[in-house]
PDB file of C-alpha atoms and ligand atoms in Angstrom:
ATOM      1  CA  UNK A  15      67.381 105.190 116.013  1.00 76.00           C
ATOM      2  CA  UNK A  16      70.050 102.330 115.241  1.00 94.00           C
ATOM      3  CA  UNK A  17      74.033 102.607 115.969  1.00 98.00           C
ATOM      4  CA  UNK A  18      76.005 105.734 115.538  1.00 98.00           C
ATOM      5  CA  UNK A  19      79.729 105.094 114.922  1.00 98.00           C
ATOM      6  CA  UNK A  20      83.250 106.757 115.714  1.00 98.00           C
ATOM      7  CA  UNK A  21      86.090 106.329 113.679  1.00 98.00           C
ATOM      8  CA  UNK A  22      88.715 107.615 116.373  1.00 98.00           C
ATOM      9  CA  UNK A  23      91.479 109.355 113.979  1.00 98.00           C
ATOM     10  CA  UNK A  24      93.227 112.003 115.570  1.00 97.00           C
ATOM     11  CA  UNK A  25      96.765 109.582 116.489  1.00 93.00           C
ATOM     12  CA  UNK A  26      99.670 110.804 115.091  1.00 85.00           C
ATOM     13  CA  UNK A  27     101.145 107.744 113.586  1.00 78.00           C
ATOM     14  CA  UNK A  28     104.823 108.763 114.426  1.00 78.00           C
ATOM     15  CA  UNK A  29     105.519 104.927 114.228  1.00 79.00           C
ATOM     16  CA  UNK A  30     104.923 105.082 110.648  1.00 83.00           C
ATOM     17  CA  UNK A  31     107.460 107.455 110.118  1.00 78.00           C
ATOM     18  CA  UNK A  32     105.671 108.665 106.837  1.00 82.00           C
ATOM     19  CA  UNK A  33     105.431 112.085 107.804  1.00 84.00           C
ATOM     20  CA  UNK A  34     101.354 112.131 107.779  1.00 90.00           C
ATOM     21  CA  UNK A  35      98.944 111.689 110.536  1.00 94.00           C
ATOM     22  CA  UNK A  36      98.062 107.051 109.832  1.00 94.00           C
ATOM     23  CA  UNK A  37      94.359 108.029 109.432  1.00 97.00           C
ATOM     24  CA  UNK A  38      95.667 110.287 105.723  1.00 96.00           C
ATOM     25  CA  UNK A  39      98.145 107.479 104.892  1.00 95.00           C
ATOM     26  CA  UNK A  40      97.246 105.495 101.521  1.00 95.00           C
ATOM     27  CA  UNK A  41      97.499 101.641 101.100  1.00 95.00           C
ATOM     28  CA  UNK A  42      95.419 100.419  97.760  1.00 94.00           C
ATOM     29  CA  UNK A  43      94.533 103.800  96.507  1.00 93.00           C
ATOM     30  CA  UNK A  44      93.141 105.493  99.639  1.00 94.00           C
ATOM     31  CA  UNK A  45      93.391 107.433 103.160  1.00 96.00           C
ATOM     32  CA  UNK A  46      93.315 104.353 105.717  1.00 97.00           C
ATOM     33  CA  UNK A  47      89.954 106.532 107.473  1.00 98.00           C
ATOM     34  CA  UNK A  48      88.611 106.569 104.339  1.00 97.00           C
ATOM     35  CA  UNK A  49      88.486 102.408 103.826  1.00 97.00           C
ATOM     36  CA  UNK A  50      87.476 102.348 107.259  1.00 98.00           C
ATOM     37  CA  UNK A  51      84.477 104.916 106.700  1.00 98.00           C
ATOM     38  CA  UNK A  52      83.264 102.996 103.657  1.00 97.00           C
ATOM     39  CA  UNK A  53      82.937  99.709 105.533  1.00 97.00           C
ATOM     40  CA  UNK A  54      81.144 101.421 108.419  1.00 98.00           C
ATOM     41  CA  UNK A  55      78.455 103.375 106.474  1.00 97.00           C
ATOM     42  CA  UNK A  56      77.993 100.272 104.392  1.00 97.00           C
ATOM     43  CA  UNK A  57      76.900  98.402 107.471  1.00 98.00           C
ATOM     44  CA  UNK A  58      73.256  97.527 107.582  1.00 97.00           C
ATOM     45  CA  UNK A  59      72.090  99.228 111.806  1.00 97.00           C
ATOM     46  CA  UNK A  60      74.946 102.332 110.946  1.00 98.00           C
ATOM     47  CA  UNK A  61      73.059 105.667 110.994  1.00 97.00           C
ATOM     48  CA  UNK A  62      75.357 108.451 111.546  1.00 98.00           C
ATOM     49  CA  UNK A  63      79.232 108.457 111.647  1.00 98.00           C
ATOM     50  CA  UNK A  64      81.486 110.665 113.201  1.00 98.00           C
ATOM     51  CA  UNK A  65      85.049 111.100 112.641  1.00 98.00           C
ATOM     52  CA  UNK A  66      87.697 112.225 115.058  1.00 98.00           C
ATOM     53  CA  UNK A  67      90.703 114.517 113.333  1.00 98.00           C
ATOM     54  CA  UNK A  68      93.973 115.141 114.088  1.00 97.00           C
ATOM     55  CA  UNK A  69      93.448 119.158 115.516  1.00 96.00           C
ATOM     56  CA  UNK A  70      93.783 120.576 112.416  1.00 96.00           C
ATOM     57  CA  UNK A  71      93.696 118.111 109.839  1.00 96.00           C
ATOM     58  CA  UNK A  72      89.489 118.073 109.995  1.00 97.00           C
ATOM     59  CA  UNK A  73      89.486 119.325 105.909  1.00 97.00           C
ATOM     60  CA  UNK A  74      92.398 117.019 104.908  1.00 97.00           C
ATOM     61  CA  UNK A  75      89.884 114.522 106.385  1.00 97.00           C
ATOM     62  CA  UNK A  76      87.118 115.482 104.847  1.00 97.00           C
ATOM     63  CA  UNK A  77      89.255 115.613 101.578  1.00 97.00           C
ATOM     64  CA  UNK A  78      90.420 111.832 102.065  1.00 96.00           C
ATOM     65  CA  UNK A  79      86.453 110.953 102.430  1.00 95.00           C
ATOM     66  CA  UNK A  80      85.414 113.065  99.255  1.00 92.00           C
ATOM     67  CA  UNK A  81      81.531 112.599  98.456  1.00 90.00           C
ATOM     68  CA  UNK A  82      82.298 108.510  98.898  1.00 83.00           C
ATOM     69  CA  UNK A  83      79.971 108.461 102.556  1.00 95.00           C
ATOM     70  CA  UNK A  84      77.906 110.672 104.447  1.00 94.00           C
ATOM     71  CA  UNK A  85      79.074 111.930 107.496  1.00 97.00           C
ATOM     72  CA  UNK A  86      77.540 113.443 110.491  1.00 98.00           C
ATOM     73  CA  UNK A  87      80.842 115.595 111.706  1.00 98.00           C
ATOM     74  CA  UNK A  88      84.147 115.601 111.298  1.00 98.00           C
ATOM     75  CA  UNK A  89      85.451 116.482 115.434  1.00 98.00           C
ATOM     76  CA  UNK A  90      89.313 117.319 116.608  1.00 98.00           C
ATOM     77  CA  UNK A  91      90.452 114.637 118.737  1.00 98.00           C
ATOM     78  CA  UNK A  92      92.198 114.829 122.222  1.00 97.00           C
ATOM     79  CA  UNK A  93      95.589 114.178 123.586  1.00 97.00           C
ATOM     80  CA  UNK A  94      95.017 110.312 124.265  1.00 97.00           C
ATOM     81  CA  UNK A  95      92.794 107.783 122.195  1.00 97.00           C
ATOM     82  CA  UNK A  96      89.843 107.909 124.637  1.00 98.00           C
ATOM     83  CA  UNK A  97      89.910 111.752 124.750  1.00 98.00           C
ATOM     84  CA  UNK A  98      89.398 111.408 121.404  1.00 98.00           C
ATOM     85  CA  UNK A  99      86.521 108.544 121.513  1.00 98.00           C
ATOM     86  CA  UNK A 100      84.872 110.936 124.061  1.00 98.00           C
ATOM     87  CA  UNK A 101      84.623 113.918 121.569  1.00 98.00           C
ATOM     88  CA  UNK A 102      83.000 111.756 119.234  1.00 98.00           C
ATOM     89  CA  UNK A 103      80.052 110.780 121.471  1.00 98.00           C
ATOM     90  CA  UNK A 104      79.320 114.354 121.986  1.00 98.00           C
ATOM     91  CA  UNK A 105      79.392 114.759 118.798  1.00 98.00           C
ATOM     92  CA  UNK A 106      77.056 111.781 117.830  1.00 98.00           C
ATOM     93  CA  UNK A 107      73.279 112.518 117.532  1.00 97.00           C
ATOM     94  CA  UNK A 108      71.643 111.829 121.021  1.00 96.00           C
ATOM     95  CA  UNK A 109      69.214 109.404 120.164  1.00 96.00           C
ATOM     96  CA  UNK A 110      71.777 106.790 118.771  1.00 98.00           C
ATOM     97  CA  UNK A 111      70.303 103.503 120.558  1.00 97.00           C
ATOM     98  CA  UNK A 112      73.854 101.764 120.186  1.00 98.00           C
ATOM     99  CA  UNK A 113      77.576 103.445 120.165  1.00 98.00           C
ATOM    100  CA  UNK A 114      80.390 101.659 117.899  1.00 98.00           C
ATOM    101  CA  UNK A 115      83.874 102.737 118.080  1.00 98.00           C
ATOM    102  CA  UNK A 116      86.769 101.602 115.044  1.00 98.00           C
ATOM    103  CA  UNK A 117      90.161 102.740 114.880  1.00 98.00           C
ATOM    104  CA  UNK A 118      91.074 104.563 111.793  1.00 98.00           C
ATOM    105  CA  UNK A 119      94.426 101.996 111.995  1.00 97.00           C
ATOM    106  CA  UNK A 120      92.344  98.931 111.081  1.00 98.00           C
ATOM    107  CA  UNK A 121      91.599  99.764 107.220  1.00 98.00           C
ATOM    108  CA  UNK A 122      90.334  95.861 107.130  1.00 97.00           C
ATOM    109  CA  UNK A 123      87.462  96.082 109.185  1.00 98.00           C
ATOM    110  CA  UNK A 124      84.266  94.858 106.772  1.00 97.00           C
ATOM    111  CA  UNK A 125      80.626  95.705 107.029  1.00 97.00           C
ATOM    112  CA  UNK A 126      79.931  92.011 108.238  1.00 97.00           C
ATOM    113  CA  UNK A 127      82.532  92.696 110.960  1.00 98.00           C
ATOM    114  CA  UNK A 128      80.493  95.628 112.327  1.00 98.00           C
ATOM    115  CA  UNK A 129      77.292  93.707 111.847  1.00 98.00           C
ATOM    116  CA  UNK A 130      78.251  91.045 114.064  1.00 98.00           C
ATOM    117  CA  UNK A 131      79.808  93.080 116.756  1.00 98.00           C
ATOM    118  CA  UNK A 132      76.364  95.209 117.012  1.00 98.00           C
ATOM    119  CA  UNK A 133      74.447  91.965 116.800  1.00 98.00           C
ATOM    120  CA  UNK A 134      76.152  90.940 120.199  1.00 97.00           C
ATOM    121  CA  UNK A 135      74.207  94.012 122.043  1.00 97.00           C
ATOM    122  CA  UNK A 136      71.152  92.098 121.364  1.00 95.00           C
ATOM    123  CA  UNK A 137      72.505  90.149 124.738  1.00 95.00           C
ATOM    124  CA  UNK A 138      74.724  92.205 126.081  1.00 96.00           C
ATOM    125  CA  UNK A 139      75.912  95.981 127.218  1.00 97.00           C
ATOM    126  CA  UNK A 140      79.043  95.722 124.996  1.00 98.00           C
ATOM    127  CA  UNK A 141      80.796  93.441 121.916  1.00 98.00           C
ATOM    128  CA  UNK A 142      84.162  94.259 120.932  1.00 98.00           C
ATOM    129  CA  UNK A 143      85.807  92.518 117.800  1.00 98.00           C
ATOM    130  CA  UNK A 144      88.543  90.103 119.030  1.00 98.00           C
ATOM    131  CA  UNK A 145      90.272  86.969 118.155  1.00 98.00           C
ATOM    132  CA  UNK A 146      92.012  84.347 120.165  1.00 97.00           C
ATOM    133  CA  UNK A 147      96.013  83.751 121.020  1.00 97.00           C
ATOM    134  CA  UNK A 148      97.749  81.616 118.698  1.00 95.00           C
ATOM    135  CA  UNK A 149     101.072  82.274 119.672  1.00 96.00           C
ATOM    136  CA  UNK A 150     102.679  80.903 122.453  1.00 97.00           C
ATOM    137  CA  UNK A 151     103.158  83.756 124.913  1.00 97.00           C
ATOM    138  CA  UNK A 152     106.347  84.323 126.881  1.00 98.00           C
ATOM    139  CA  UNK A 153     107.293  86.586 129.527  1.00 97.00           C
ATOM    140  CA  UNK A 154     110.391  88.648 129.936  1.00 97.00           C
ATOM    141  CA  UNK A 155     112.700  88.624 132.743  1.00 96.00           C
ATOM    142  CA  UNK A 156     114.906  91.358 133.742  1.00 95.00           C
ATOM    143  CA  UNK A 157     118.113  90.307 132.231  1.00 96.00           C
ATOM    144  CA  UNK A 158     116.170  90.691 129.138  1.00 96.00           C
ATOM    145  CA  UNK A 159     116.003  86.442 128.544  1.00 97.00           C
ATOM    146  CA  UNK A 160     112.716  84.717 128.836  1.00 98.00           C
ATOM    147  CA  UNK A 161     111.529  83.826 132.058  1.00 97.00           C
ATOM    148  CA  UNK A 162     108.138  81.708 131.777  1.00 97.00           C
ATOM    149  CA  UNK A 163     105.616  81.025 129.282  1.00 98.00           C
ATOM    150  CA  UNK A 164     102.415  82.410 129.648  1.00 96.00           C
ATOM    151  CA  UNK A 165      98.990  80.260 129.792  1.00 96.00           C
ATOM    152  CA  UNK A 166      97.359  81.083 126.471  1.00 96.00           C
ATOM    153  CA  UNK A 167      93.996  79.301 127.556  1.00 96.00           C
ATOM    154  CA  UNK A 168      91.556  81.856 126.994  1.00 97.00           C
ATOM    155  CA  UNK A 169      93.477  84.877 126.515  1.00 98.00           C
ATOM    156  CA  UNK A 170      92.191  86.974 122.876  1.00 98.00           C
ATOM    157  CA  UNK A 171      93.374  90.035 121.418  1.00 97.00           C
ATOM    158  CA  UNK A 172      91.190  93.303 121.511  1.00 98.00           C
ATOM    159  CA  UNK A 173      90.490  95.229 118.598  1.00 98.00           C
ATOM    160  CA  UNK A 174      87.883  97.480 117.127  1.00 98.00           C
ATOM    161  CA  UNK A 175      85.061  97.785 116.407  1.00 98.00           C
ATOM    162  CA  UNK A 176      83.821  98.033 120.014  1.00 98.00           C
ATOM    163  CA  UNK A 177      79.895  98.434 120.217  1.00 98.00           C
ATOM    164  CA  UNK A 178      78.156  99.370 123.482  1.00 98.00           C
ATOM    165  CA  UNK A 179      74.770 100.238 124.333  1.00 98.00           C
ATOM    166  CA  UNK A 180      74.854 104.075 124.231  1.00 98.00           C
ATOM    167  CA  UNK A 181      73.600 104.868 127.748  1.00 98.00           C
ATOM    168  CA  UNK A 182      76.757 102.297 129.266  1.00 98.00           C
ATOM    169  CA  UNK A 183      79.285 104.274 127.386  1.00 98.00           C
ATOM    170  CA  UNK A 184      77.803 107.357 127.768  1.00 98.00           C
ATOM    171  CA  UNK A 185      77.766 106.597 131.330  1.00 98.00           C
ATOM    172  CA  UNK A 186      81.669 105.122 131.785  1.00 98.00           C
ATOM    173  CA  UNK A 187      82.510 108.890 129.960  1.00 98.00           C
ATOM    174  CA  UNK A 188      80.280 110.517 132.170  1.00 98.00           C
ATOM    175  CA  UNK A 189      81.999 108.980 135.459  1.00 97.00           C
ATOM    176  CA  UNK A 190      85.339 108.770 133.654  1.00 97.00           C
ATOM    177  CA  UNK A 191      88.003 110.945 135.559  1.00 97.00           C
ATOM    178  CA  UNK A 192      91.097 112.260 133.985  1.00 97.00           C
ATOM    179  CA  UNK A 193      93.435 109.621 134.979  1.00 97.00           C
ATOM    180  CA  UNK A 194      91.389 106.669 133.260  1.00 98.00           C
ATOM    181  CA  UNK A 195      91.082 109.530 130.164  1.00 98.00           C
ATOM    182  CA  UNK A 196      94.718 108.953 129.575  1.00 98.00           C
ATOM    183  CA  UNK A 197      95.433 105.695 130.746  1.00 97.00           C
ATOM    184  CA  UNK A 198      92.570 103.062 129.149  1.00 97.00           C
ATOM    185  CA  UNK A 199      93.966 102.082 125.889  1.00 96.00           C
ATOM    186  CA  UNK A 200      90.412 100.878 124.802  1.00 97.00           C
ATOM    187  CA  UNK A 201      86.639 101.333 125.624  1.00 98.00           C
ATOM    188  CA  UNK A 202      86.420  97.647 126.610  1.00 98.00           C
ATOM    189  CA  UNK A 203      88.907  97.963 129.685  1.00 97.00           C
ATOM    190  CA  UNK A 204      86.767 101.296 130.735  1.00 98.00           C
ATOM    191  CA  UNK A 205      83.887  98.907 130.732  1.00 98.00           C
ATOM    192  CA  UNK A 206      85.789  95.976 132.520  1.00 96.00           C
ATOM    193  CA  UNK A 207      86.063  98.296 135.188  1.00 96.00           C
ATOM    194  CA  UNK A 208      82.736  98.510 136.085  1.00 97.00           C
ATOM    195  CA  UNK A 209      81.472  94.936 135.958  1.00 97.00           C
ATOM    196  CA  UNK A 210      79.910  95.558 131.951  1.00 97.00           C
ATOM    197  CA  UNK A 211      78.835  92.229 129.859  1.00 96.00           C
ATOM    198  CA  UNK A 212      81.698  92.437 126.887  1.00 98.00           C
ATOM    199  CA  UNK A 213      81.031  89.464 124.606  1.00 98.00           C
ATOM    200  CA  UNK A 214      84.191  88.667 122.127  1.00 98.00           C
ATOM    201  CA  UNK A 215      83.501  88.399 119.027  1.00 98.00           C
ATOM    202  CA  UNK A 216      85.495  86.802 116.695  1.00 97.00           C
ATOM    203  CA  UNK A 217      86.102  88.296 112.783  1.00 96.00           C
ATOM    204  CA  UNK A 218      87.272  85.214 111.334  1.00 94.00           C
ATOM    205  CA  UNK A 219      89.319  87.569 109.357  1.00 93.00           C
ATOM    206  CA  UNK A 220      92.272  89.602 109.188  1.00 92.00           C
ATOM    207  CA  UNK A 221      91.888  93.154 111.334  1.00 96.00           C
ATOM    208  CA  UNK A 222      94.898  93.892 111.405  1.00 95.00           C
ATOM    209  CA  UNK A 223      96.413  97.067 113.111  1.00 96.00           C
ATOM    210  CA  UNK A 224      98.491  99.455 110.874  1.00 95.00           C
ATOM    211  CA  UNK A 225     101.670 100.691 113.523  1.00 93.00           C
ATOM    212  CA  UNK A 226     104.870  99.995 111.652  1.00 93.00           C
ATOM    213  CA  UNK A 227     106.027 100.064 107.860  1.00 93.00           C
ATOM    214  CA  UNK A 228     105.692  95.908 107.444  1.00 95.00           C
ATOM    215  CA  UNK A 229     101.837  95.819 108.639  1.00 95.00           C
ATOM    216  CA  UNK A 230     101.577  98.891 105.826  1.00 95.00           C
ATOM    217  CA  UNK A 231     102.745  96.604 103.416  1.00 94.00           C
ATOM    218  CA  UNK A 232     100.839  93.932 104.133  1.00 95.00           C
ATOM    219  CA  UNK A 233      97.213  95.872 104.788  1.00 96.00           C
ATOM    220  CA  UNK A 234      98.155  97.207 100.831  1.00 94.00           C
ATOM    221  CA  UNK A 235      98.065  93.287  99.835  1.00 93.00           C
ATOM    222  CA  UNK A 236      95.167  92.358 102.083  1.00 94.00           C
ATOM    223  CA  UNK A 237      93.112  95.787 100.478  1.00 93.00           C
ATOM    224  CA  UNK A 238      94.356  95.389  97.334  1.00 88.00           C
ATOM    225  CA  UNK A 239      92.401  91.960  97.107  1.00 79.00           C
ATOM    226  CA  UNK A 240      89.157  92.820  98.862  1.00 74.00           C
ATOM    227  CA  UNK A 241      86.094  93.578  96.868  1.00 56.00           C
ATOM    228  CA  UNK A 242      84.685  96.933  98.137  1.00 52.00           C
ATOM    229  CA  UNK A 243      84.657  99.321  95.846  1.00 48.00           C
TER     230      UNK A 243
HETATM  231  O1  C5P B  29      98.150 104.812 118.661  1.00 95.21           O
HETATM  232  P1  C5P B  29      97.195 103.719 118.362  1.00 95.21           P
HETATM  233  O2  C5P B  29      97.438 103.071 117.020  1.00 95.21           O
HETATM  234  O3  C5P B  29      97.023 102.730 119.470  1.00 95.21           O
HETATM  235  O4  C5P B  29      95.787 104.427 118.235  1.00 95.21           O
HETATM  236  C1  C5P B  29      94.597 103.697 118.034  1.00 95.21           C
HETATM  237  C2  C5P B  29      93.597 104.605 117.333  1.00 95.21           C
HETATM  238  O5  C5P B  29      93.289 105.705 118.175  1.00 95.21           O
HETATM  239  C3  C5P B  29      94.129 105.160 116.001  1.00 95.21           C
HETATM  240  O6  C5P B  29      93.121 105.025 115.006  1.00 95.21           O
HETATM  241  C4  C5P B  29      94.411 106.608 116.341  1.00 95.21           C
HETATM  242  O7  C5P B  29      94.189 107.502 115.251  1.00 95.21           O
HETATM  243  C5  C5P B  29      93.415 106.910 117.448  1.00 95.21           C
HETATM  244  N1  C5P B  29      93.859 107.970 118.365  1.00 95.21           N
HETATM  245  C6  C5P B  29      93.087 109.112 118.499  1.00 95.21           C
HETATM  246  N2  C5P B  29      93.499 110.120 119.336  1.00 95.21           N
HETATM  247  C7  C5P B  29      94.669 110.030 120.008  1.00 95.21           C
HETATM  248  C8  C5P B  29      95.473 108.854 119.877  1.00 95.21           C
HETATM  249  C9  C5P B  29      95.054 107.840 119.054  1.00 95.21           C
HETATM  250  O8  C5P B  29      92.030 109.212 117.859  1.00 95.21           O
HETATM  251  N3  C5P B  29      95.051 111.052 120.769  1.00 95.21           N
END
């Protein structure tokens, strides 16, 4: 079997302040999950997605994806992010050769993006979209004022999708202990940890992250533009 994917959904998007779990917010017509599901399932090595829920919300979900893509379940999440990725691998078929894992917050994410990041685990464990440091990067002292300037040489920015071969992730969960549950803000640190080949693999295009009000407004632009339909 090819790649099953997670769209990890379950945050609450407090930062948002709209009111609605992100994943159910709309920017250019839809539910962010549900952009996010269409690019997925569009991807050519994509055979089963799951999607992670607020507790609760799993029919509102399902509602905000409609008849548009097939999906294998619809799972509640957990209390932290990787709680949440970790109920979606159980719920993933178990002969998925490759594991993929998007957050519902980056409604940009295209089926060439997943493509590439899955191509990467032709020679390696795990790929994780990413893209390099533009900005110059400054560190804050304690009286609140700058106090150096970071090296931006080789530093990138994580973001999703994250691909890994299914018996490495399955594996970091497996060994994962509570503490790491709630403290690893993505799957790539988890598989830092234990000495796993990430390659970074750069979108060339805007993923961005949808946290506050401005990066709404400027995903509705971005979607507004693109061509899937
Ligand atoms: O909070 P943040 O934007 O960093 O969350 C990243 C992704 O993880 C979001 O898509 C969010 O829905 C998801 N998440 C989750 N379960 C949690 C917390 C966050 O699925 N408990």
């Amino acid at each position: 079997m090819g790649a099953g994917a997670i769209i990890v959904a379950a945050g609450s998007g407090e930062r948002l302040g709209t009111g609605l779990p992100k994943a159910l917010v709309r920017a250019a017509g839809r539910p962010l999950v549900a952009w996010c599901a269409i690019a997925l399932s569009a991807a050519r090595g994509v055979d089963a997605l799951v999607i992670v829920s607020p507790p609760g919300e799993e029919k509102a979900i399902a509602a905000a994806i409609g008849d548009l893509v097939r999906v294998h379940a619809i799972v509640p999440g957990g209390t932290t992010r990787q709680r949440s990725v970790a109920a979606g691998i159980a719920a993933l078929p178990t002969d998925v050769d490759a594991i993929l894992v998007h957050d519902a917050a980056r409604p940009l994410v295209t089926p060439a993006m997943v493509e590439s990041v899955l191509a990467g685990l032709a020679f390696h464990d795990g790929a994780i979209a990413a893209a390099p440091v533009t900005d110059t990067l400054k560190r804050e002292g304690a009286d609140g004022m700058i106090d150096r300037t970071i090296d931006r040489v080789g530093l990138w920015r994580a973001q999703t999708p994250q691909a890994f071969r299914a018996d490495v992730i399955r594996g970091m969960f497996d060994e994962a202990d509570p503490i790491e549950l709630d403290t690893a803000t993505d799957c790539a640190g988890m598989a830092e940890r234990r000495g796993v080949m990430v390659a970074l693999v750069n979108p060339h295009s805007p993923n961005l992250k949808v946290t506050v009000p401005a990066d709404l407004a400027l995903v509705e632009v971005l979607l507004a533009g693109s061509r899937i339909a």
